[in-house]
Amino acid sequence: MEDTLKQALPQSTWSEPGCAAFDFRGDVRTNPTLDMLNAMAHASLSDGVATSDPTTHELEAYLAKLTSHPAALFVLSGTMGNLVALRSLLTQPPYGILCDSRAHILASEAGGAFAFTGAIPRPVEPANGVYLTLEDIIPHIVLPDSATVHMCPTRVISLENPLRGMIMPLSETCRICDFAHEHGVLVHLDGARLWEVVSAGAGSLEEYCSLFDTVTMCFSKGLGASAGAIVVGGEAVIRHARWIRQSIGGSIRQPGPLSAAALVAVKKTFGAGLLKPTHEIAQEIATFWEGCGGTLKHPTQTNMVWLDFTGLSFGLRQMIDEASRRGIFISRDRLIVHYQICSEAVSTLKQLMADLTSGEEPGK
């Protein structure tokens, strides 16, 4: 089918990764594939608001089963997924959300989860600099069964895994979730890139997701779909989440094509093992950077490489500009290797690192 589509659409932007093959700016820079286009062309076109679309039902059922949860809900983005999930868990104020101080819901999603829920954020910094532990959380959590009337009880702990490409081990996740549930606190997982954690061998989707009351996972981060995310949870929570999604304008009339592309992304990018090689390439780049005299801000555990320019004779701006001249895309001190990055881009990046760290003038 893919060869037939290539012949029929020789100039289609869906045919090849194109510029995405040279783009280290993010794992949302991938191009959707011809398989996704074909799935979209054959998707059902029923009403998503009325919950009558078969393709979307198929996607939701597949993800619910994959994560060992009773129900799932398709949403348009990971940001929307976190907002919908958290609002569905918080039913009666006063309430607070405890999260990592670097979490997306606090630092990168325009404050929507807190603005919409009215929850009080309680950010916590991990002592190990990598992931939160139960020991980090206990001094900061306000347990509902012991809080005084002067304090805002913590109703939800929101974890993120991975965070900045770093993995929270399954064992520590179990400790935190078990403690929370023992004390009547619900737990949400921002698992936008949880696919990477699983691909790294840290645990299965079922092992991680079954610990949480709600989980959000994104289809455009790493998997290659152009849009969409999933929220999984219990029947009652997802029923309420559907109501919340509608209230913020997140329901659409014909979600089938987006759901179809997402299903292909999960089965063919994640399911076929296309993410693990990106971790190996990221580690290769990180090791090369260190060999050139650079250092890393964070350990490379999945597909992210965090560059530290301390002590070097050049900075990020010079690297961005020279990368652009050489035909690769960088925008910050974080490099992300996605599954459509080509070997030529990796070679160009490594040569750039070698030239800059050796003091070689650009163009020589």
Tab-separated table of C-alpha atoms in Angstrom:
chain	number	residue	atom	x	y	z
A	1	MET	CA	0.000	0.000	0.000
A	2	GLU	CA	2.826	2.443	0.835
A	3	ASP	CA	4.505	1.869	-2.561
A	4	THR	CA	1.173	2.414	-4.317
A	5	LEU	CA	0.658	5.684	-2.466
A	6	LYS	CA	4.172	6.843	-3.315
A	7	GLN	CA	3.467	6.270	-7.001
A	8	ALA	CA	0.099	8.004	-6.796
A	9	LEU	CA	1.447	10.950	-4.775
A	10	PRO	CA	5.067	11.436	-5.885
A	11	GLN	CA	5.149	15.045	-4.616
A	12	SER	CA	3.215	14.379	-1.426
A	13	THR	CA	4.686	15.847	1.754
A	14	TRP	CA	3.688	12.559	3.383
A	15	SER	CA	6.071	10.520	1.228
A	16	GLU	CA	9.360	11.213	3.023
A	17	PRO	CA	10.497	12.754	6.322
A	18	GLY	CA	11.900	15.748	4.433
A	19	CYS	CA	13.376	18.400	6.724
A	20	ALA	CA	12.334	16.343	9.754
A	21	ALA	CA	15.288	14.046	9.051
A	22	PHE	CA	17.645	16.905	9.986
A	23	ASP	CA	15.654	18.404	12.864
A	24	PHE	CA	16.945	17.965	16.430
A	25	ARG	CA	14.641	20.613	17.905
A	26	GLY	CA	12.012	18.191	19.173
A	27	ASP	CA	10.278	14.855	18.773
A	28	VAL	CA	7.182	16.712	17.553
A	29	ARG	CA	9.117	17.613	14.387
A	30	THR	CA	8.394	14.303	12.689
A	31	ASN	CA	6.291	14.074	9.551
A	32	PRO	CA	3.188	11.875	9.498
A	33	THR	CA	3.593	8.894	7.179
A	34	LEU	CA	1.823	7.468	4.157
A	35	ASP	CA	0.478	4.682	6.357
A	36	MET	CA	-1.162	7.352	8.503
A	37	LEU	CA	-2.544	9.089	5.425
A	38	ASN	CA	-4.005	5.819	4.189
A	39	ALA	CA	-5.557	5.134	7.610
A	40	MET	CA	-7.049	8.635	7.671
A	41	ALA	CA	-8.541	8.146	4.221
A	42	HIS	CA	-10.305	4.993	5.402
A	43	ALA	CA	-11.346	6.244	8.848
A	44	SER	CA	-14.941	6.541	9.942
A	45	LEU	CA	-16.485	10.008	9.885
A	46	SER	CA	-19.078	9.774	12.622
A	47	ASP	CA	-19.841	12.301	15.341
A	48	GLY	CA	-17.265	12.476	18.119
A	49	VAL	CA	-19.430	14.696	20.301
A	50	ALA	CA	-22.151	12.058	20.223
A	51	THR	CA	-19.496	9.380	20.939
A	52	SER	CA	-20.534	7.421	17.865
A	53	ASP	CA	-17.283	7.250	15.886
A	54	PRO	CA	-16.064	3.649	15.364
A	55	THR	CA	-12.423	4.510	14.605
A	56	THR	CA	-12.152	6.602	17.755
A	57	HIS	CA	-13.800	3.808	19.750
A	58	GLU	CA	-11.189	1.407	18.358
A	59	LEU	CA	-8.335	3.687	19.407
A	60	GLU	CA	-9.738	4.235	22.892
A	61	ALA	CA	-10.385	0.531	23.438
A	62	TYR	CA	-6.909	-0.378	22.216
A	63	LEU	CA	-5.187	2.074	24.576
A	64	ALA	CA	-7.389	1.112	27.516
A	65	LYS	CA	-6.385	-2.529	27.044
A	66	LEU	CA	-2.717	-1.677	26.479
A	67	THR	CA	-2.576	0.285	29.756
A	68	SER	CA	-4.800	-2.034	31.816
A	69	HIS	CA	-7.448	0.621	32.443
A	70	PRO	CA	-11.213	0.254	32.011
A	71	ALA	CA	-11.682	3.284	29.752
A	72	ALA	CA	-9.939	5.885	27.612
A	73	LEU	CA	-10.708	9.238	26.019
A	74	PHE	CA	-9.183	10.774	22.881
A	75	VAL	CA	-8.185	14.439	23.282
A	76	LEU	CA	-6.497	16.870	20.929
A	77	SER	CA	-3.223	17.373	22.796
A	78	GLY	CA	-1.201	16.319	25.805
A	79	THR	CA	-1.867	19.693	27.425
A	80	MET	CA	-5.599	19.147	27.049
A	81	GLY	CA	-5.212	15.628	28.385
A	82	ASN	CA	-3.518	16.799	31.580
A	83	LEU	CA	-6.087	19.541	32.113
A	84	VAL	CA	-9.042	17.217	31.525
A	85	ALA	CA	-7.612	14.457	33.703
A	86	LEU	CA	-6.707	16.680	36.639
A	87	ARG	CA	-10.035	18.522	36.562
A	88	SER	CA	-11.831	15.181	36.558
A	89	LEU	CA	-9.944	14.030	39.651
A	90	LEU	CA	-10.528	17.264	41.597
A	91	THR	CA	-14.169	17.352	42.560
A	92	GLN	CA	-14.526	19.568	45.622
A	93	PRO	CA	-12.235	22.393	46.808
A	94	PRO	CA	-10.096	23.178	48.656
A	95	TYR	CA	-7.498	21.096	46.896
A	96	GLY	CA	-3.842	21.164	45.953
A	97	ILE	CA	-1.711	19.377	43.367
A	98	LEU	CA	1.784	18.265	44.325
A	99	CYS	CA	4.202	17.965	41.398
A	100	ASP	CA	7.836	18.158	40.396
A	101	SER	CA	9.003	21.769	40.214
A	102	ARG	CA	10.072	21.155	36.589
A	103	ALA	CA	6.792	19.511	35.546
A	104	HIS	CA	5.110	20.479	32.288
A	105	ILE	CA	1.802	21.160	34.031
A	106	LEU	CA	3.561	23.818	36.115
A	107	ALA	CA	6.176	25.231	33.760
A	108	SER	CA	5.179	24.556	30.155
A	109	GLU	CA	1.396	24.449	29.718
A	110	ALA	CA	0.489	28.104	30.312
A	111	GLY	CA	-0.720	27.302	33.814
A	112	GLY	CA	-3.923	25.878	32.369
A	113	ALA	CA	-4.303	22.999	34.802
A	114	PHE	CA	-4.196	25.349	37.788
A	115	ALA	CA	-6.163	28.190	36.210
A	116	PHE	CA	-8.969	25.862	35.158
A	117	THR	CA	-9.099	23.718	38.287
A	118	GLY	CA	-8.359	26.432	40.841
A	119	ALA	CA	-5.956	24.019	42.528
A	120	ILE	CA	-3.032	25.270	44.597
A	121	PRO	CA	0.275	24.035	43.168
A	122	ARG	CA	2.825	22.563	45.557
A	123	PRO	CA	6.070	22.159	43.592
A	124	VAL	CA	8.790	19.886	44.957
A	125	GLU	CA	12.418	19.676	43.847
A	126	PRO	CA	13.926	16.189	43.602
A	127	ALA	CA	16.961	15.825	45.871
A	128	ASN	CA	18.679	13.560	43.362
A	129	GLY	CA	18.170	16.041	40.526
A	130	VAL	CA	16.618	13.351	38.346
A	131	TYR	CA	13.228	12.207	39.666
A	132	LEU	CA	11.014	12.640	42.715
A	133	THR	CA	11.204	10.084	45.481
A	134	LEU	CA	8.765	9.379	48.290
A	135	GLU	CA	11.260	11.002	50.670
A	136	ASP	CA	11.024	14.225	48.616
A	137	ILE	CA	7.231	14.164	48.735
A	138	ILE	CA	6.467	13.340	52.383
A	139	PRO	CA	7.689	16.664	53.877
A	140	HIS	CA	5.569	18.651	51.389
A	141	ILE	CA	2.334	16.715	51.093
A	142	VAL	CA	-0.686	17.890	53.082
A	143	LEU	CA	-2.574	14.682	53.775
A	144	PRO	CA	-6.366	15.122	53.706
A	145	ASP	CA	-6.841	12.989	56.823
A	146	SER	CA	-4.442	15.049	58.938
A	147	ALA	CA	-4.627	18.597	57.548
A	148	THR	CA	-5.807	21.395	59.785
A	149	VAL	CA	-8.442	23.841	58.605
A	150	HIS	CA	-5.668	26.355	57.863
A	151	MET	CA	-4.036	24.150	55.225
A	152	CYS	CA	-4.948	23.233	51.652
A	153	PRO	CA	-5.066	19.425	51.405
A	154	THR	CA	-3.173	17.667	48.647
A	155	ARG	CA	-5.798	15.818	46.636
A	156	VAL	CA	-3.624	14.797	43.685
A	157	ILE	CA	0.027	13.985	43.145
A	158	SER	CA	0.958	14.546	39.501
A	159	LEU	CA	4.080	12.757	38.336
A	160	GLU	CA	5.802	13.086	34.966
A	161	ASN	CA	7.729	10.252	33.361
A	162	PRO	CA	10.054	10.744	31.634
A	163	LEU	CA	10.943	14.278	32.684
A	164	ARG	CA	13.607	16.008	30.592
A	165	GLY	CA	14.318	12.584	29.150
A	166	MET	CA	15.083	11.083	32.557
A	167	ILE	CA	13.264	8.021	33.840
A	168	MET	CA	11.450	7.560	37.132
A	169	PRO	CA	12.059	3.890	38.021
A	170	LEU	CA	9.053	1.629	38.337
A	171	SER	CA	9.997	0.729	41.917
A	172	GLU	CA	9.934	4.382	43.061
A	173	THR	CA	6.707	4.988	41.150
A	174	CYS	CA	5.135	2.088	43.060
A	175	ARG	CA	6.267	3.508	46.396
A	176	ILE	CA	4.770	6.933	45.692
A	177	CYS	CA	1.475	5.616	44.295
A	178	ASP	CA	1.031	3.121	47.121
A	179	PHE	CA	1.668	5.811	49.752
A	180	ALA	CA	-0.742	8.219	48.063
A	181	HIS	CA	-3.563	5.724	47.762
A	182	GLU	CA	-3.094	4.562	51.352
A	183	HIS	CA	-3.764	8.162	52.419
A	184	GLY	CA	-6.672	8.930	50.102
A	185	VAL	CA	-4.650	10.935	47.569
A	186	LEU	CA	-5.178	10.348	43.853
A	187	VAL	CA	-2.275	10.116	41.409
A	188	HIS	CA	-2.034	11.356	37.814
A	189	LEU	CA	0.753	10.602	35.359
A	190	ASP	CA	1.793	13.015	32.663
A	191	GLY	CA	3.103	10.247	30.449
A	192	ALA	CA	3.300	12.256	27.243
A	193	ARG	CA	6.546	10.440	26.447
A	194	LEU	CA	5.936	7.281	28.483
A	195	TRP	CA	6.529	5.378	25.234
A	196	GLU	CA	10.216	6.258	25.674
A	197	VAL	CA	10.342	4.896	29.229
A	198	VAL	CA	8.886	1.598	28.076
A	199	SER	CA	11.177	1.460	25.046
A	200	ALA	CA	14.138	1.952	27.375
A	201	GLY	CA	13.134	-1.241	29.206
A	202	ALA	CA	12.174	0.401	32.509
A	203	GLY	CA	8.786	-1.339	32.599
A	204	SER	CA	5.726	-2.020	30.485
A	205	LEU	CA	2.840	0.342	29.777
A	206	GLU	CA	0.615	-1.889	31.885
A	207	GLU	CA	3.059	-1.938	34.817
A	208	TYR	CA	3.342	1.847	34.922
A	209	CYS	CA	-0.180	2.894	33.966
A	210	SER	CA	-1.982	0.488	36.268
A	211	LEU	CA	-0.508	2.357	39.256
A	212	PHE	CA	-2.267	5.627	38.426
A	213	ASP	CA	-5.819	6.908	38.589
A	214	THR	CA	-5.366	8.747	35.296
A	215	VAL	CA	-2.619	8.798	32.663
A	216	THR	CA	-2.093	11.091	29.680
A	217	MET	CA	-0.026	9.926	26.698
A	218	CYS	CA	0.728	11.904	23.559
A	219	PHE	CA	0.633	10.653	19.956
A	220	SER	CA	2.668	13.488	18.426
A	221	LYS	CA	5.683	13.326	20.758
A	222	GLY	CA	7.969	10.710	19.313
A	223	LEU	CA	5.308	8.593	17.617
A	224	GLY	CA	4.847	10.788	14.552
A	225	ALA	CA	1.137	11.586	14.516
A	226	SER	CA	0.272	15.188	13.780
A	227	ALA	CA	-2.070	15.620	16.759
A	228	GLY	CA	-3.812	13.898	19.608
A	229	ALA	CA	-3.377	12.316	23.016
A	230	ILE	CA	-5.196	9.793	25.171
A	231	VAL	CA	-6.414	9.904	28.759
A	232	VAL	CA	-6.901	6.539	30.444
A	233	GLY	CA	-8.611	5.839	33.753
A	234	GLY	CA	-11.639	4.330	35.420
A	235	GLU	CA	-15.099	4.369	33.848
A	236	ALA	CA	-16.455	7.081	36.140
A	237	VAL	CA	-13.411	9.328	35.748
A	238	ILE	CA	-13.417	9.042	31.958
A	239	ARG	CA	-17.168	9.696	31.844
A	240	HIS	CA	-16.579	12.916	33.767
A	241	ALA	CA	-13.504	13.702	31.623
A	242	ARG	CA	-15.699	13.559	28.520
A	243	TRP	CA	-17.864	16.259	30.075
A	244	ILE	CA	-14.812	18.387	30.902
A	245	ARG	CA	-13.457	17.980	27.375
A	246	GLN	CA	-16.743	19.243	25.974
A	247	SER	CA	-16.755	22.235	28.333
A	248	ILE	CA	-13.411	23.525	27.023
A	249	GLY	CA	-14.291	23.035	23.350
A	250	GLY	CA	-12.213	19.900	22.975
A	251	SER	CA	-14.820	17.640	21.379
A	252	ILE	CA	-14.862	17.530	17.581
A	253	ARG	CA	-17.455	16.249	15.155
A	254	GLN	CA	-15.266	13.948	13.066
A	255	PRO	CA	-12.299	12.708	15.123
A	256	GLY	CA	-11.953	9.520	13.058
A	257	PRO	CA	-9.061	10.615	10.806
A	258	LEU	CA	-6.986	11.883	13.740
A	259	SER	CA	-7.747	8.730	15.714
A	260	ALA	CA	-6.772	6.563	12.756
A	261	ALA	CA	-3.381	8.253	12.399
A	262	ALA	CA	-2.809	7.932	16.152
A	263	LEU	CA	-3.549	4.210	16.052
A	264	VAL	CA	-0.982	3.740	13.286
A	265	ALA	CA	1.533	5.753	15.312
A	266	VAL	CA	1.092	3.543	18.373
A	267	LYS	CA	1.199	0.265	16.473
A	268	LYS	CA	3.897	1.053	13.908
A	269	THR	CA	6.228	3.460	15.698
A	270	PHE	CA	5.970	2.281	19.287
A	271	GLY	CA	4.791	-1.279	18.706
A	272	ALA	CA	7.378	-2.019	16.011
A	273	GLY	CA	10.249	-0.879	18.216
A	274	LEU	CA	11.302	2.252	16.317
A	275	LEU	CA	12.007	4.260	19.477
A	276	LYS	CA	14.791	2.185	21.037
A	277	PRO	CA	17.325	2.973	18.257
A	278	THR	CA	16.813	6.684	18.921
A	279	HIS	CA	18.032	6.143	22.486
A	280	GLU	CA	21.167	4.471	21.173
A	281	ILE	CA	21.844	7.364	18.794
A	282	ALA	CA	21.234	9.896	21.580
A	283	GLN	CA	23.727	8.054	23.791
A	284	GLU	CA	26.200	8.013	20.908
A	285	ILE	CA	25.847	11.790	20.512
A	286	ALA	CA	26.154	12.375	24.264
A	287	THR	CA	29.303	10.266	24.463
A	288	PHE	CA	30.790	12.061	21.463
A	289	TRP	CA	30.031	15.473	23.001
A	290	GLU	CA	31.756	14.474	26.229
A	291	GLY	CA	34.683	13.126	24.230
A	292	CYS	CA	35.029	16.560	22.647
A	293	GLY	CA	35.305	18.165	26.074
A	294	GLY	CA	31.653	19.097	26.579
A	295	THR	CA	29.537	18.154	29.579
A	296	LEU	CA	25.894	17.221	30.063
A	297	LYS	CA	23.281	19.009	32.158
A	298	HIS	CA	21.304	15.805	32.628
A	299	PRO	CA	22.066	12.122	32.045
A	300	THR	CA	20.987	10.726	28.679
A	301	GLN	CA	18.535	7.937	29.496
A	302	THR	CA	16.172	8.081	26.518
A	303	ASN	CA	16.262	10.209	23.351
A	304	MET	CA	17.305	13.576	24.837
A	305	VAL	CA	20.808	15.041	25.032
A	306	TRP	CA	21.232	18.101	27.273
A	307	LEU	CA	24.344	20.077	26.360
A	308	ASP	CA	26.329	22.095	28.911
A	309	PHE	CA	28.635	24.755	27.448
A	310	THR	CA	30.404	25.583	30.720
A	311	GLY	CA	34.127	26.049	30.148
A	312	LEU	CA	33.892	26.005	26.361
A	313	SER	CA	35.056	28.802	24.074
A	314	PHE	CA	31.672	29.038	22.348
A	315	GLY	CA	28.050	29.121	23.393
A	316	LEU	CA	24.658	27.883	22.354
A	317	ARG	CA	23.994	30.783	19.980
A	318	GLN	CA	27.094	30.041	17.940
A	319	MET	CA	26.205	26.366	17.760
A	320	ILE	CA	22.647	27.126	16.607
A	321	ASP	CA	23.885	29.472	13.885
A	322	GLU	CA	26.568	27.122	12.609
A	323	ALA	CA	24.160	24.176	12.668
A	324	SER	CA	21.768	26.144	10.487
A	325	ARG	CA	24.560	26.879	7.995
A	326	ARG	CA	25.300	23.170	7.805
A	327	GLY	CA	21.678	22.206	7.242
A	328	ILE	CA	20.603	20.831	10.619
A	329	PHE	CA	18.152	22.363	13.075
A	330	ILE	CA	18.909	23.119	16.730
A	331	SER	CA	17.082	25.659	18.902
A	332	ARG	CA	18.231	25.124	22.466
A	333	ASP	CA	20.611	23.197	24.712
A	334	ARG	CA	18.355	20.157	24.376
A	335	LEU	CA	18.765	17.858	21.387
A	336	ILE	CA	16.088	15.267	20.698
A	337	VAL	CA	16.627	12.278	18.453
A	338	HIS	CA	13.378	11.115	16.864
A	339	TYR	CA	12.868	8.069	14.713
A	340	GLN	CA	13.050	9.986	11.423
A	341	ILE	CA	16.477	11.542	12.077
A	342	CYS	CA	18.868	10.345	9.357
A	343	SER	CA	22.481	9.186	9.678
A	344	GLU	CA	23.679	12.168	7.620
A	345	ALA	CA	22.195	14.541	10.196
A	346	VAL	CA	23.947	12.687	13.026
A	347	SER	CA	27.277	12.795	11.193
A	348	THR	CA	26.853	16.516	10.481
A	349	LEU	CA	26.028	17.179	14.138
A	350	LYS	CA	29.076	15.274	15.383
A	351	GLN	CA	31.362	17.074	12.932
A	352	LEU	CA	29.903	20.375	14.111
A	353	MET	CA	30.653	19.449	17.724
A	354	ALA	CA	34.185	18.410	16.820
A	355	ASP	CA	34.870	21.604	14.884
A	356	LEU	CA	33.487	23.943	17.537
A	357	THR	CA	35.216	22.283	20.481
A	358	SER	CA	38.548	22.111	18.640
A	359	GLY	CA	38.382	25.799	17.736
A	360	GLU	CA	38.088	25.096	14.022
A	361	GLU	CA	36.680	28.154	12.295
A	362	PRO	CA	33.330	27.636	10.542
A	363	GLY	CA	33.704	26.863	6.862
A	364	LYS	CA	37.332	25.673	7.088
